[in-house]
Coordinates of C-alpha atoms and ligand atoms in Angstrom, one line a residue:
M7 CA 0.2 -0.1 0.2
K8 CA 1.5 3.3 -1.2
Y9 CA -0.5 5.1 1.4
P10 CA -0.4 3.2 4.8
I11 CA -3.1 5.0 7.0
K12 CA -2.4 5.2 10.8
N13 CA -3.7 8.1 11.7
I14 CA -6.8 10.3 10.5
C15 CA -7.7 14.0 11.3
C16 CA -11.1 14.9 10.6
I17 CA -11.8 19.0 10.9
G18 CA -14.9 19.9 11.9
A19 CA -16.8 18.0 14.8
G20 CA -20.2 19.0 13.6
Y21 CA -23.3 16.6 12.7
V22 CA -21.2 14.8 10.0
G23 CA -17.6 14.8 11.4
G24 CA -18.6 13.5 14.9
P25 CA -21.1 10.8 13.9
T26 CA -18.9 9.9 10.8
M27 CA -15.4 9.8 12.8
A28 CA -17.2 7.5 15.4
I29 CA -18.0 4.9 13.0
F30 CA -14.5 5.0 11.5
A31 CA -13.4 4.3 15.1
K32 CA -15.4 1.6 15.8
Y33 CA -14.3 -0.2 12.6
C34 CA -10.9 0.7 12.3
P35 CA -9.3 0.0 15.9
D36 CA -5.8 0.3 14.4
I37 CA -6.2 3.5 13.1
V38 CA -6.0 6.7 15.6
I39 CA -8.5 9.1 14.9
N40 CA -8.5 12.8 16.0
V41 CA -11.9 15.0 15.5
V42 CA -11.0 18.8 16.1
D43 CA -12.7 21.7 15.8
L44 CA -12.4 25.6 16.6
N45 CA -15.3 25.5 18.9
K46 CA -14.2 25.0 22.4
D47 CA -17.8 24.5 23.6
R48 CA -18.8 21.7 21.2
I49 CA -15.5 19.8 21.8
K50 CA -16.2 19.9 25.8
K51 CA -19.4 18.5 24.9
W52 CA -18.1 15.8 22.9
N53 CA -15.5 14.8 25.9
S54 CA -18.5 14.9 28.4
T55 CA -18.7 12.0 30.9
K56 CA -22.4 12.4 30.6
L57 CA -23.5 11.0 27.3
D58 CA -27.0 13.5 27.1
N59 CA -24.6 16.1 27.2
L60 CA -23.1 15.1 23.8
P61 CA -23.6 18.4 21.2
I62 CA -25.7 16.5 18.9
F63 CA -28.7 14.0 19.6
E64 CA -28.5 11.1 17.6
P65 CA -30.2 7.5 18.1
G66 CA -27.4 5.0 18.7
L67 CA -24.4 7.7 18.8
E68 CA -24.0 7.4 22.6
K69 CA -23.0 3.8 22.6
I70 CA -20.8 4.0 20.0
I71 CA -19.0 7.1 21.3
S72 CA -19.0 5.6 25.1
E73 CA -17.2 2.4 23.6
N74 CA -14.5 4.1 21.4
R75 CA -13.6 7.6 22.9
G76 CA -10.3 7.7 24.7
K77 CA -9.3 4.4 22.9
N78 CA -8.7 5.4 19.0
L79 CA -11.1 8.3 19.0
F80 CA -9.9 11.6 20.3
F81 CA -12.1 14.9 20.3
S82 CA -9.7 18.4 20.6
N83 CA -9.3 21.8 19.7
K84 CA -5.8 21.0 18.6
V85 CA -6.1 21.8 15.2
E86 CA -2.8 22.5 14.3
E87 CA -1.0 19.6 16.0
K88 CA -3.7 16.8 14.9
I89 CA -3.0 17.8 11.3
S90 CA 0.6 17.6 11.8
E91 CA 0.4 13.9 12.8
A92 CA -2.2 12.6 10.0
D93 CA -1.9 10.6 7.1
M94 CA -5.5 11.4 5.9
I95 CA -7.4 14.5 6.8
F96 CA -11.2 14.9 6.3
I97 CA -12.4 18.3 5.8
S98 CA -15.9 18.3 7.6
V99 CA -16.6 21.9 8.0
N100 CA -19.6 23.7 7.4
T101 CA -20.5 25.5 3.9
P102 CA -23.5 27.4 4.4
T103 CA -25.1 30.1 1.9
K104 CA -23.2 33.3 1.8
E105 CA -24.8 36.1 3.7
K106 CA -23.3 38.8 1.8
G107 CA -21.3 39.8 -1.0
I108 CA -21.0 38.1 -4.5
G109 CA -23.7 35.7 -4.7
A110 CA -25.1 36.4 -1.5
G111 CA -28.5 34.0 -0.7
Q112 CA -27.1 31.6 -3.0
A113 CA -23.6 30.7 -3.2
S114 CA -21.8 28.4 -0.7
D115 CA -19.6 30.3 1.6
L116 CA -16.4 28.7 1.4
K117 CA -14.0 30.7 3.9
W118 CA -14.1 27.8 6.3
I119 CA -12.9 25.7 3.5
D120 CA -10.5 28.2 2.3
A121 CA -9.3 28.1 6.1
C122 CA -8.7 24.7 6.4
A123 CA -6.9 24.2 3.4
R124 CA -4.4 26.9 4.7
Q125 CA -4.3 25.0 7.6
I126 CA -3.3 21.8 6.2
S127 CA -1.0 23.3 4.0
K128 CA 1.2 24.6 6.5
Y129 CA 1.0 22.1 9.3
A130 CA 0.3 18.8 7.5
K131 CA 3.0 16.4 6.6
A132 CA 4.5 15.2 3.2
N133 CA 2.2 12.9 1.2
T134 CA -1.0 13.5 3.3
I135 CA -4.2 12.5 1.8
V136 CA -7.0 15.3 1.7
V137 CA -10.8 14.2 1.9
E138 CA -13.5 16.6 0.9
K139 CA -16.2 15.3 3.3
S140 CA -18.1 18.8 3.4
T141 CA -20.7 19.4 0.5
L142 CA -19.2 21.5 -1.9
P143 CA -19.3 23.5 -5.5
V144 CA -18.7 21.3 -8.3
K145 CA -14.7 22.3 -8.8
T146 CA -13.7 23.2 -5.2
A147 CA -11.3 20.6 -5.3
Q148 CA -9.3 22.5 -7.8
T149 CA -9.1 25.5 -5.4
I150 CA -8.1 23.4 -2.4
K151 CA -5.3 21.9 -4.6
Q152 CA -4.0 25.2 -5.8
I153 CA -4.1 26.5 -1.7
L154 CA -2.3 23.3 -0.8
D155 CA 0.2 23.4 -4.0
A156 CA 1.2 27.0 -3.3
P157 CA 4.6 27.3 -3.2
N158 CA 6.0 26.5 0.6
N159 CA 9.6 27.5 1.5
D160 CA 9.3 25.8 4.9
F161 CA 8.3 22.5 3.3
P162 CA 9.1 22.3 -0.3
D163 CA 8.7 18.4 -0.8
K164 CA 5.1 18.8 0.3
N165 CA 2.5 17.1 -2.0
F166 CA -1.0 16.3 -1.4
S167 CA -3.6 14.0 -3.1
I168 CA -7.3 15.4 -2.8
L169 CA -10.2 13.1 -3.0
S170 CA -13.9 13.6 -3.0
N171 CA -15.8 11.7 -0.4
P172 CA -19.4 13.1 -0.1
E173 CA -21.4 12.1 2.8
F174 CA -25.1 11.3 2.4
L175 CA -26.4 10.5 6.1
S176 CA -29.8 11.9 7.2
E177 CA -30.0 13.2 10.6
G178 CA -32.1 10.8 13.0
S179 CA -30.9 8.0 11.0
A180 CA -27.3 8.8 10.5
I181 CA -25.6 5.7 12.4
N182 CA -27.6 3.3 10.6
N183 CA -26.7 5.2 7.2
L184 CA -23.0 5.2 8.2
E185 CA -23.1 1.6 9.0
N186 CA -25.2 0.6 6.1
P187 CA -24.9 3.0 3.3
D188 CA -26.4 2.8 0.2
R189 CA -23.4 3.6 -1.7
V190 CA -19.8 5.1 -0.7
L191 CA -18.7 7.7 -3.3
I192 CA -15.4 8.3 -4.2
G193 CA -13.9 10.9 -6.6
G194 CA -10.1 11.3 -7.4
N195 CA -7.6 11.0 -10.0
N196 CA -4.8 9.1 -7.9
K197 CA -5.3 5.8 -7.8
D198 CA -3.2 4.8 -4.9
A199 CA -5.2 7.6 -2.8
I200 CA -8.7 6.0 -3.9
D201 CA -7.2 2.7 -2.9
A202 CA -6.1 4.1 0.7
L203 CA -9.7 5.3 1.4
I204 CA -11.4 2.4 -0.2
D205 CA -9.2 0.3 1.9
I206 CA -10.8 2.1 5.1
Y207 CA -14.7 1.4 3.9
L208 CA -14.1 -2.0 3.2
R209 CA -13.9 -3.0 6.7
W210 CA -17.4 -2.7 7.0
V211 CA -19.2 -1.5 3.5
D212 CA -19.3 -4.3 0.5
K213 CA -17.2 -3.7 -2.3
D214 CA -20.0 -3.5 -4.8
K215 CA -21.3 -0.4 -3.0
I216 CA -18.0 1.5 -3.2
L217 CA -18.4 4.0 -6.2
T218 CA -15.4 5.8 -7.7
T219 CA -15.5 8.7 -10.1
D220 CA -13.7 11.5 -11.1
L221 CA -13.5 14.4 -8.8
W222 CA -15.9 16.8 -10.5
S223 CA -18.7 13.9 -10.9
S224 CA -18.5 13.2 -7.1
E225 CA -18.6 16.6 -6.0
L226 CA -21.6 17.3 -8.5
S227 CA -23.5 14.1 -7.8
K228 CA -23.7 15.1 -3.9
L229 CA -25.7 18.3 -5.1
I230 CA -27.6 16.5 -7.5
S231 CA -28.5 14.0 -4.7
N232 CA -30.1 16.4 -2.3
A233 CA -31.6 18.3 -5.2
F234 CA -33.7 15.3 -6.2
L235 CA -34.7 14.1 -2.9
A236 CA -36.0 17.8 -2.2
Q237 CA -37.5 17.9 -5.3
R238 CA -39.6 15.0 -4.3
I239 CA -40.6 16.8 -1.4
S240 CA -41.9 19.7 -3.0
S241 CA -43.6 17.9 -5.7
I242 CA -45.8 16.0 -3.2
N243 CA -46.2 19.2 -1.3
S244 CA -47.3 21.0 -4.5
I245 CA -50.5 18.6 -4.5
T246 CA -51.4 18.8 -0.9
A247 CA -53.3 22.1 -1.5
L248 CA -55.0 20.1 -4.5
C249 CA -55.8 17.6 -2.2
E250 CA -57.6 19.7 0.1
K251 CA -59.3 21.7 -2.7
T252 CA -60.6 18.3 -4.2
G253 CA -61.6 16.2 -1.6
A254 CA -58.5 14.0 -2.4
N255 CA -56.2 12.6 0.4
I256 CA -52.3 13.1 -0.3
K257 CA -51.5 10.2 1.9
E258 CA -53.9 7.9 -0.5
V259 CA -52.0 9.8 -3.4
S260 CA -48.6 8.9 -2.1
I261 CA -49.2 5.4 -1.7
A262 CA -50.9 4.8 -5.3
I263 CA -48.0 6.7 -7.1
G264 CA -45.2 5.2 -4.8
S265 CA -46.4 1.7 -5.7
D266 CA -45.1 2.3 -9.1
Q267 CA -41.7 0.9 -8.6
R268 CA -40.2 3.5 -11.1
I269 CA -41.6 6.4 -8.8
G270 CA -40.6 4.6 -5.5
K271 CA -42.4 4.6 -2.1
Y272 CA -39.5 7.0 -0.1
F273 CA -39.5 10.6 0.2
L274 CA -43.2 11.2 -0.5
N275 CA -44.5 12.2 3.0
A276 CA -46.2 15.6 2.7
G277 CA -45.5 18.1 5.1
P278 CA -44.7 21.6 6.4
G279 CA -41.8 21.7 3.8
F280 CA -38.5 20.3 4.0
G281 CA -35.9 21.7 6.6
G282 CA -32.6 21.2 7.6
S283 CA -29.0 22.7 6.9
C284 CA -28.5 21.3 3.9
F285 CA -31.5 21.0 1.0
K286 CA -31.9 24.6 0.9
K287 CA -28.3 25.6 0.8
D288 CA -27.6 23.0 -1.7
I289 CA -30.3 23.6 -4.2
S290 CA -29.4 27.4 -3.9
N291 CA -25.9 26.8 -4.5
L292 CA -26.9 24.7 -7.7
V293 CA -29.1 27.0 -9.1
Y294 CA -26.1 29.9 -8.5
I295 CA -23.6 27.3 -10.3
C296 CA -26.3 27.1 -13.3
N297 CA -26.7 30.9 -13.7
F298 CA -22.9 31.3 -13.4
Y299 CA -22.5 28.7 -16.4
G300 CA -25.6 30.5 -18.4
L301 CA -27.8 27.6 -17.7
N302 CA -30.5 29.7 -16.7
E303 CA -33.5 27.3 -17.4
T304 CA -31.9 24.7 -15.4
A305 CA -31.5 27.2 -12.8
S306 CA -35.2 28.4 -13.0
Y307 CA -36.3 24.7 -13.0
W308 CA -34.5 24.1 -9.5
Q309 CA -35.4 27.5 -8.1
K310 CA -38.9 26.3 -8.1
V311 CA -38.6 23.2 -5.5
I312 CA -37.3 26.3 -3.0
D313 CA -40.3 28.5 -3.9
I314 CA -42.9 25.7 -3.2
N315 CA -41.1 25.0 0.0
Q316 CA -41.1 28.4 0.9
W317 CA -45.2 28.6 -0.2
Q318 CA -46.1 25.4 1.9
S319 CA -45.3 26.7 5.1
S320 CA -46.6 30.8 4.7
R321 CA -49.8 28.6 3.3
I322 CA -50.1 26.6 6.8
S323 CA -49.9 29.7 8.7
E324 CA -52.4 31.2 6.9
I325 CA -54.7 28.3 7.1
I326 CA -54.3 28.3 11.2
V327 CA -55.3 32.3 11.2
R328 CA -58.4 31.6 8.9
N329 CA -59.6 28.4 10.9
L330 CA -59.2 30.3 14.2
F331 CA -62.0 33.1 12.7
G332 CA -59.3 35.2 11.1
T333 CA -57.4 36.2 14.4
I334 CA -55.0 34.6 16.5
S335 CA -54.3 37.9 18.3
G336 CA -53.5 37.3 21.9
K337 CA -54.7 33.7 21.3
K338 CA -52.4 30.9 22.7
I339 CA -51.1 28.3 20.4
G340 CA -49.5 24.8 21.5
I341 CA -46.8 24.1 19.1
L342 CA -45.6 20.3 19.2
G343 CA -42.5 19.6 17.7
F344 CA -39.6 22.5 16.4
S345 CA -36.7 20.2 15.2
F346 CA -36.9 20.2 11.6
K347 CA -37.5 16.1 11.8
A348 CA -37.9 13.7 14.3
N349 CA -35.0 11.9 16.5
T350 CA -32.8 15.1 16.0
N351 CA -32.2 18.2 18.2
D352 CA -31.2 20.1 15.2
T353 CA -33.4 23.0 14.3
R354 CA -31.5 24.7 11.3
E355 CA -34.0 25.7 8.6
S356 CA -36.8 24.0 10.5
P357 CA -40.1 24.9 8.9
A358 CA -41.4 25.4 12.1
I359 CA -39.0 28.6 12.6
K360 CA -41.1 30.0 9.7
I361 CA -44.5 29.0 10.9
C362 CA -43.9 30.1 14.4
K363 CA -42.7 33.4 13.2
Q364 CA -45.6 34.1 10.8
L365 CA -47.8 33.2 14.0
L366 CA -45.9 35.4 16.0
E367 CA -46.3 38.1 13.4
E368 CA -50.2 37.8 13.7
G369 CA -50.3 38.1 17.3
A370 CA -50.3 34.7 18.7
I371 CA -48.7 33.5 22.0
L372 CA -46.7 30.4 21.4
K373 CA -46.3 27.5 23.9
I374 CA -43.6 25.4 22.4
Y375 CA -42.5 21.8 23.2
D376 CA -40.1 19.4 21.4
P377 CA -38.8 16.4 23.3
K378 CA -35.1 17.0 22.1
V379 CA -34.8 20.8 21.6
K380 CA -33.6 22.7 24.6
K381 CA -35.3 25.9 25.5
E382 CA -32.2 28.2 24.7
K383 CA -32.1 26.7 21.1
I384 CA -36.0 27.7 20.6
L385 CA -35.3 31.2 22.3
K386 CA -32.3 31.7 20.1
E387 CA -34.2 31.0 16.7
L388 CA -37.4 33.0 17.5
S389 CA -35.7 35.8 19.8
P390 CA -35.1 38.0 16.5
Y391 CA -38.6 38.2 16.0
L392 CA -39.6 39.2 19.5
Y393 CA -38.9 42.2 22.0
L394 CA -36.8 40.9 24.9
D395 CA -39.9 41.2 27.1
E396 CA -42.3 39.2 25.4
I397 CA -40.0 36.0 26.0
D398 CA -40.4 32.9 27.9
N399 CA -42.5 34.1 30.5
K400 CA -45.3 32.2 31.9
S401 CA -47.5 35.5 32.4
S402 CA -50.1 35.9 29.7
N403 CA -48.7 38.8 27.8
H404 CA -45.7 37.4 27.0
K405 CA -45.5 36.1 23.5
L406 CA -43.0 32.9 23.5
I407 CA -43.6 30.2 26.4
Y408 CA -41.4 27.1 26.5
S409 CA -43.3 24.3 27.5
S410 CA -41.8 20.7 29.0
S411 CA -44.8 18.4 27.8
A412 CA -47.7 18.2 25.3
E413 CA -49.9 18.7 28.3
E414 CA -48.1 22.1 29.4
A415 CA -48.5 23.3 26.1
S416 CA -52.2 22.8 25.5
T417 CA -53.2 24.5 28.8
D418 CA -55.6 27.2 28.1
S419 CA -54.5 27.2 24.3
D420 CA -56.9 27.5 21.5
A421 CA -54.8 25.3 19.0
L422 CA -52.2 22.5 18.8
V423 CA -49.7 22.4 15.8
I424 CA -48.0 19.3 15.0
L425 CA -45.2 20.3 13.0
T426 CA -42.3 17.3 13.9
E427 CA -43.2 13.7 13.5
W428 CA -41.9 12.7 17.1
D429 CA -43.4 9.2 17.8
E430 CA -44.8 10.6 21.2
F431 CA -47.5 12.6 19.3
K432 CA -48.8 9.9 17.2
D433 CA -50.3 8.7 20.3
L434 CA -51.4 11.8 22.4
N435 CA -54.1 11.2 25.0
W436 CA -56.7 13.7 22.9
N437 CA -59.4 13.5 25.8
K438 CA -56.8 14.6 28.7
L439 CA -55.5 17.6 26.1
S440 CA -59.0 18.7 25.2
N441 CA -59.8 19.2 29.0
L442 CA -56.8 21.4 29.5
M443 CA -57.9 23.5 26.4
R444 CA -60.0 26.7 25.5
S445 CA -62.9 25.7 23.8
P446 CA -63.6 25.4 20.9
Y447 CA -60.3 23.8 20.0
W448 CA -58.6 22.7 17.3
V449 CA -55.4 20.5 15.9
F450 CA -53.4 20.8 13.1
D451 CA -51.5 18.0 11.8
T452 CA -48.8 19.0 9.6
R453 CA -47.3 15.8 9.3
T454 CA -50.0 13.5 9.1
I455 CA -49.6 11.5 12.1
I456 CA -52.2 11.8 14.4
N457 CA -55.4 9.3 14.9
I458 CA -58.1 12.0 13.7
E459 CA -60.7 9.7 14.5
D460 CA -60.0 10.1 18.7
A461 CA -59.1 13.7 18.1
K462 CA -62.6 14.3 16.5
L463 CA -63.9 12.1 19.4
S464 CA -62.5 14.5 21.9
G465 CA -64.2 17.2 20.4
F466 CA -61.5 18.7 18.3
N467 CA -61.8 20.7 15.0
V468 CA -59.2 19.0 12.9
W469 CA -57.0 20.1 9.8
R470 CA -54.5 17.7 8.2
I471 CA -52.2 18.5 5.5
G472 CA -53.7 17.5 2.4
D473 CA -56.8 15.6 3.7
G474 CA -59.8 17.1 1.3
T475 CA -62.1 14.3 2.9
L476 CA -62.1 16.9 6.1
K477 CA -63.8 19.5 4.0
K478 CA -67.3 19.0 5.2
G479 CA -68.1 21.1 8.3
D480 CA -66.6 24.0 9.3
I481 CA -62.8 23.4 8.1
V482 CA -61.3 26.1 5.9
N483 CA -58.8 24.9 3.5
Ligands
LIG628 P1 -21.6 21.5 11.6 O1 -22.0 23.4 11.3 O2 -22.6 20.8 12.4 O3 -20.0 21.5 11.9 C1 -19.0 22.2 11.2 C2 -17.7 22.3 12.2 O4 -16.9 23.0 11.6 C3 -18.4 23.4 13.0 O5 -18.4 22.9 14.6 C4 -17.2 24.4 13.0 O6 -16.7 25.1 14.3 C5 -16.0 23.6 12.2 N1 -15.1 24.2 11.9 C6 -15.4 25.1 11.2 N2 -14.1 25.9 10.3 C7 -13.0 25.3 11.1 C8 -11.6 25.2 10.8 N3 -11.2 26.0 10.0 N4 -11.2 24.4 11.8 C9 -11.7 23.9 12.8 N5 -12.9 23.4 13.0 C10 -13.8 24.2 12.1 O7 -21.9 21.1 9.8 P2 -22.4 19.8 9.5 O8 -23.9 19.6 9.6 O9 -21.4 18.9 10.5 O10 -21.8 19.8 8.1 C11 -20.7 19.7 7.8 C12 -20.7 19.4 6.1 O11 -21.1 18.5 5.6 C13 -21.1 20.6 5.0 O12 -20.9 20.9 3.8 C14 -22.6 20.1 5.0 O13 -23.4 20.2 3.8 C15 -22.3 18.7 4.9 N6 -23.4 17.5 5.0 C16 -24.1 17.8 6.4 C17 -24.8 16.6 6.5 C18 -25.6 16.9 7.9 O14 -26.8 15.9 7.9 N7 -25.9 17.9 8.7 C19 -25.1 15.4 5.9 C20 -24.5 15.4 4.8 C21 -23.2 16.4 4.4
LIG629 C1 -30.8 15.0 3.8 C2 -30.4 13.7 2.7 O1 -31.6 13.1 3.0 C3 -29.4 13.3 3.0 O2 -28.8 12.1 2.2 C4 -28.0 14.3 2.9 O3 -26.8 13.5 3.3 C5 -28.1 15.5 3.9 O4 -29.8 16.1 3.5 C6 -27.3 16.6 3.7 O5 -26.5 16.5 2.6 O6 -27.4 17.3 4.7 P1 -31.4 15.6 6.1 O7 -31.6 16.7 6.1 O8 -30.8 15.1 7.4 O9 -30.8 14.5 5.4 O10 -32.9 14.9 7.0 P2 -33.9 14.2 5.3 O11 -34.8 12.9 5.9 O12 -33.6 14.3 4.1 O13 -35.1 15.3 5.9 C7 -35.1 16.5 5.0 C8 -36.1 17.6 5.4 O14 -37.4 16.9 4.3 C9 -36.8 17.2 6.9 O15 -37.4 18.4 7.3 C10 -38.1 16.3 6.6 O16 -39.0 16.5 7.5 C11 -38.4 16.3 5.0 N1 -39.1 15.4 4.8 C12 -38.2 14.4 4.3 C13 -40.7 15.4 4.1 O17 -41.1 16.7 4.3 N2 -40.9 14.3 3.6 C14 -40.3 13.3 3.3 O18 -40.7 12.3 2.9 C15 -38.9 13.3 3.6

């Protein structure tokens, strides 16, 4: 083997770097794995002896951390030192949408990637393999290579091989996705470097699931994969309103179309719109790249996926207001679920943020409960839309109240809005909740998870996304 790998450094201890390296450590006991980050608080949490203090919640993660941390898996802020010891370096830092300057609102902000490349160039030893784990615009490897290959008087003999190895895990199922991936994608043009990375994955992934491509196809495939997934959600969500108008039911439609193997049954759950840190940013980036190359039709096609997503959350807020007799000013509304999907504490781009913001603007008092999102995070996400004295006080003239259970969120509320599909919301005690609420009371199920018959029996007015069969009576779609 031209590149024997004994020591790995992963830059970025986030939602990707932490779980991915935990799995590497589990299956590669002979390799020392250092996960480094500039963020001191995050590293402190990764090293916490109390496992429920880990910086991210991911089912199955605590066990793997407890079994491997301190053996061959280490978390630290010693970025330079750990880079200098590594045979292979993964770049797993954030690549959010640019907030200002050229391409603001669309292009990826590559300042963290640029910083990593410079750190690697300065501190890495000769013949290091650098692996792009972060999701990047196509051709970023070229930029990284230019920075790495810039003349370095201190170390004239340094040379680097760059690979693209995008990550396809989904939050909430990251451990299963990492242990049983549909595929592992490796792009590059140095066969020995590619073989070194394949050799690592072969310890737990079947050979036929490891795909190799050129660098640009690998980088681009990651963006396109996310674009196709998000497009399915916008497609099904665009039909929810039509179902509500025509008396059809989106659940039935999803099953009917998904039974065609050419379409497939996955990723057809209607909801309040996709959230998460990546879909919007990656499609925005795709739109930016297409426009950059003058491919305006391609750009407009993908832009529509984002537009429908925005429309879906606004549509839900409007439906809530209209059903509550046209005004929610001063009314209490219980929000059940704040994370962008179940089984994660991540709130980045959560549809709950947009919907809560719109309800607050209409004057509602929100009582928010999520099983895993901590109070501070909810306050941080929503405080820009409130005056300080409107936050988190149980007295009735405050607009944002953190609740520690579904019951607490229901107390004195006029409506409940289910925004995340947590298991515990599938089986709520509707009778108990109805007794706590102000009559007439409503439930708005944006995830189609509740037992509506039970809710109706307890006197709830029920609205469910994409369900036109509920149109009779006083439901306003
Ligand atoms: P994150 O924000 O959770 O973590 C990134 C970490 O990198 C942060 O803790 C930050 O402090 C650290 N960092 C930034 N610059 C650094 C530097 N120069 N040196 C040391 N540390 C540095 O991000 P994430 O969700 O883990 O995503 C990382 C990348 O992976 C992104 O490109 C994202 O698009 C991609 N991705 C994310 C997911 C996901 O589910 N979150 C899935 C697949 C791919
Ligand atoms: C997504 C992709 O699924 C991963 O393959 C990819 O690696 C990752 O983005 C990334 O690059 O960051 P993630 O965002 O963690 O993963 O979660 P998803 O399960 O894709 O859900 C995204 C959003 O779509 C959530 O808000 C979810 O509720 C919503 N969704 C998903 C639906 O509304 N309906 C569905 O049928 C599926």
